[in-house]
PDB file of C-alpha atoms and ligand atoms in Angstrom:
ATOM      1  CA  MET A   1      23.254 -24.905  25.360  1.00 66.00           C
ATOM      2  CA  SER A   2      19.612 -24.980  24.342  1.00 82.00           C
ATOM      3  CA  ASP A   3      19.046 -21.986  26.606  1.00 93.00           C
ATOM      4  CA  LEU A   4      21.578 -20.063  24.577  1.00 94.00           C
ATOM      5  CA  LEU A   5      19.843 -21.125  21.359  1.00 94.00           C
ATOM      6  CA  THR A   6      16.518 -19.964  22.760  1.00 95.00           C
ATOM      7  CA  GLN A   7      18.038 -16.631  23.704  1.00 95.00           C
ATOM      8  CA  LEU A   8      19.570 -16.320  20.253  1.00 95.00           C
ATOM      9  CA  ALA A   9      16.259 -17.100  18.554  1.00 95.00           C
ATOM     10  CA  LYS A  10      14.546 -14.471  20.695  1.00 96.00           C
ATOM     11  CA  ALA A  11      17.211 -11.902  19.938  1.00 96.00           C
ATOM     12  CA  GLU A  12      16.994 -12.648  16.237  1.00 95.00           C
ATOM     13  CA  ALA A  13      13.199 -12.330  16.268  1.00 95.00           C
ATOM     14  CA  GLU A  14      13.514  -9.004  18.052  1.00 94.00           C
ATOM     15  CA  ALA A  15      16.177  -7.855  15.578  1.00 94.00           C
ATOM     16  CA  ALA A  16      13.940  -8.838  12.650  1.00 92.00           C
ATOM     17  CA  ARG A  17      11.060  -6.910  14.184  1.00 88.00           C
ATOM     18  CA  LEU A  18      13.221  -3.829  14.687  1.00 84.00           C
ATOM     19  CA  ARG A  19      14.602  -4.103  11.154  1.00 83.00           C
ATOM     20  CA  ARG A  20      11.025  -4.208   9.808  1.00 79.00           C
ATOM     21  CA  GLU A  21      10.131  -1.230  11.941  1.00 73.00           C
ATOM     22  CA  VAL A  22      13.131   0.752  10.720  1.00 76.00           C
ATOM     23  CA  ALA A  23      12.338  -0.161   7.106  1.00 74.00           C
ATOM     24  CA  ASN A  24       8.736   0.970   7.383  1.00 70.00           C
ATOM     25  CA  GLY A  25       9.152   3.815   9.819  1.00 80.00           C
ATOM     26  CA  PRO A  26       8.528   3.527  13.533  1.00 82.00           C
ATOM     27  CA  CYS A  27       4.836   3.050  14.315  1.00 84.00           C
ATOM     28  CA  ARG A  28       5.145   5.405  17.248  1.00 83.00           C
ATOM     29  CA  GLU A  29       5.860   8.213  14.798  1.00 84.00           C
ATOM     30  CA  PHE A  30       3.891   7.185  11.731  1.00 83.00           C
ATOM     31  CA  GLY A  31       1.126   5.152  13.301  1.00 88.00           C
ATOM     32  CA  HIS A  32       0.382   1.456  12.971  1.00 89.00           C
ATOM     33  CA  ASP A  33      -0.705  -0.008   9.665  1.00 89.00           C
ATOM     34  CA  TRP A  34      -3.687  -1.950  10.974  1.00 93.00           C
ATOM     35  CA  GLN A  35      -4.974  -4.751   8.774  1.00 95.00           C
ATOM     36  CA  PHE A  36      -7.867  -7.089   9.473  1.00 96.00           C
ATOM     37  CA  TYR A  37      -6.480 -10.083  11.322  1.00 96.00           C
ATOM     38  CA  GLY A  38      -9.469 -12.079  12.531  1.00 96.00           C
ATOM     39  CA  GLY A  39     -12.504 -12.040  14.724  1.00 95.00           C
ATOM     40  CA  SER A  40     -12.913 -11.829  18.456  1.00 91.00           C
ATOM     41  CA  ASN A  41     -15.666 -12.222  20.982  1.00 92.00           C
ATOM     42  CA  LEU A  42     -16.771  -8.734  21.993  1.00 92.00           C
ATOM     43  CA  GLY A  43     -17.986  -9.951  25.356  1.00 89.00           C
ATOM     44  CA  CYS A  44     -20.570  -7.183  25.667  1.00 91.00           C
ATOM     45  CA  CYS A  45     -22.736  -9.319  27.919  1.00 84.00           C
ATOM     46  CA  ASP A  46     -23.110 -12.879  29.180  1.00 85.00           C
ATOM     47  CA  ASP A  47     -25.791 -14.055  26.768  1.00 85.00           C
ATOM     48  CA  CYS A  48     -24.841 -12.700  23.391  1.00 90.00           C
ATOM     49  CA  GLN A  49     -22.323 -13.960  20.893  1.00 90.00           C
ATOM     50  CA  CYS A  50     -21.298 -10.698  19.281  1.00 94.00           C
ATOM     51  CA  GLY A  51     -18.079 -10.778  17.337  1.00 94.00           C
ATOM     52  CA  GLY A  52     -15.830  -7.915  16.426  1.00 95.00           C
ATOM     53  CA  PRO A  53     -12.786  -7.395  14.267  1.00 96.00           C
ATOM     54  CA  VAL A  54      -9.225  -7.780  15.462  1.00 97.00           C
ATOM     55  CA  TYR A  55      -6.524  -5.810  13.712  1.00 97.00           C
ATOM     56  CA  ALA A  56      -2.817  -6.464  13.512  1.00 96.00           C
ATOM     57  CA  CYS A  57      -0.108  -4.086  12.365  1.00 92.00           C
ATOM     58  CA  THR A  58       1.642  -5.219   9.181  1.00 89.00           C
ATOM     59  CA  LYS A  59       4.759  -3.294  10.155  1.00 83.00           C
ATOM     60  CA  CYS A  60       5.534  -4.277  13.740  1.00 85.00           C
ATOM     61  CA  GLY A  61       3.175  -7.222  14.165  1.00 91.00           C
ATOM     62  CA  ASP A  62       1.391  -5.544  17.059  1.00 92.00           C
ATOM     63  CA  CYS A  63      -2.188  -6.708  17.652  1.00 95.00           C
ATOM     64  CA  ASP A  64      -5.050  -4.683  19.129  1.00 94.00           C
ATOM     65  CA  TYR A  65      -6.849  -7.808  20.429  1.00 92.00           C
ATOM     66  CA  GLY A  66     -10.198  -6.328  19.402  1.00 93.00           C
ATOM     67  CA  ASP A  67      -9.586  -3.050  21.198  1.00 92.00           C
ATOM     68  CA  ASN A  68     -10.664  -0.626  18.463  1.00 94.00           C
ATOM     69  CA  ASP A  69     -13.356   1.917  17.580  1.00 94.00           C
ATOM     70  CA  GLU A  70     -15.267  -0.567  15.419  1.00 95.00           C
ATOM     71  CA  ALA A  71     -15.585  -3.010  18.321  1.00 95.00           C
ATOM     72  CA  ASP A  72     -16.651  -0.183  20.632  1.00 95.00           C
ATOM     73  CA  GLU A  73     -19.406   0.783  18.186  1.00 96.00           C
ATOM     74  CA  LEU A  74     -20.629  -2.805  17.807  1.00 95.00           C
ATOM     75  CA  ARG A  75     -20.663  -3.218  21.570  1.00 94.00           C
ATOM     76  CA  ALA A  76     -22.600   0.050  22.020  1.00 94.00           C
ATOM     77  CA  ALA A  77     -25.083  -0.984  19.303  1.00 94.00           C
ATOM     78  CA  CYS A  78     -25.644  -4.331  21.039  1.00 94.00           C
ATOM     79  CA  LEU A  79     -26.257  -2.655  24.386  1.00 91.00           C
ATOM     80  CA  ALA A  80     -28.607  -0.084  22.815  1.00 92.00           C
ATOM     81  CA  GLU A  81     -30.614  -2.864  21.194  1.00 88.00           C
ATOM     82  CA  ARG A  82     -31.018  -4.708  24.470  1.00 83.00           C
ATOM     83  CA  ARG A  83     -32.180  -1.649  26.391  1.00 74.00           C
ATOM     84  CA  PRO A  84     -36.004  -1.713  26.766  1.00 71.00           C
TER      85      PRO A  84
HETATM   86 ZN1  LIG B   1       2.817  -1.131  14.232  1.00 90.97          ZN
HETATM   87 ZN1  LIG B   2     -23.515  -8.307  22.179  1.00 90.97          ZN
END
């Protein structure tokens, strides 16, 4: 019984996500609406603590997990600084 409830909850969450996507236009066609979501560890090297932004889409709830141009630039800047 609880399995069925879990399945139902999952289906409802998916339906809600799709409804949001339909209401706002599919991200695949119109692009994600990325909004700042939080910070992440860039992990450019072992001994630095660089942080970068993480963005999440307000429409579909997708998250880039710090995989964005801004993070790439910060990582490149860190590496350039460390080069002798
Ligand atoms: Zn999206
Ligand atoms: Zn760094």
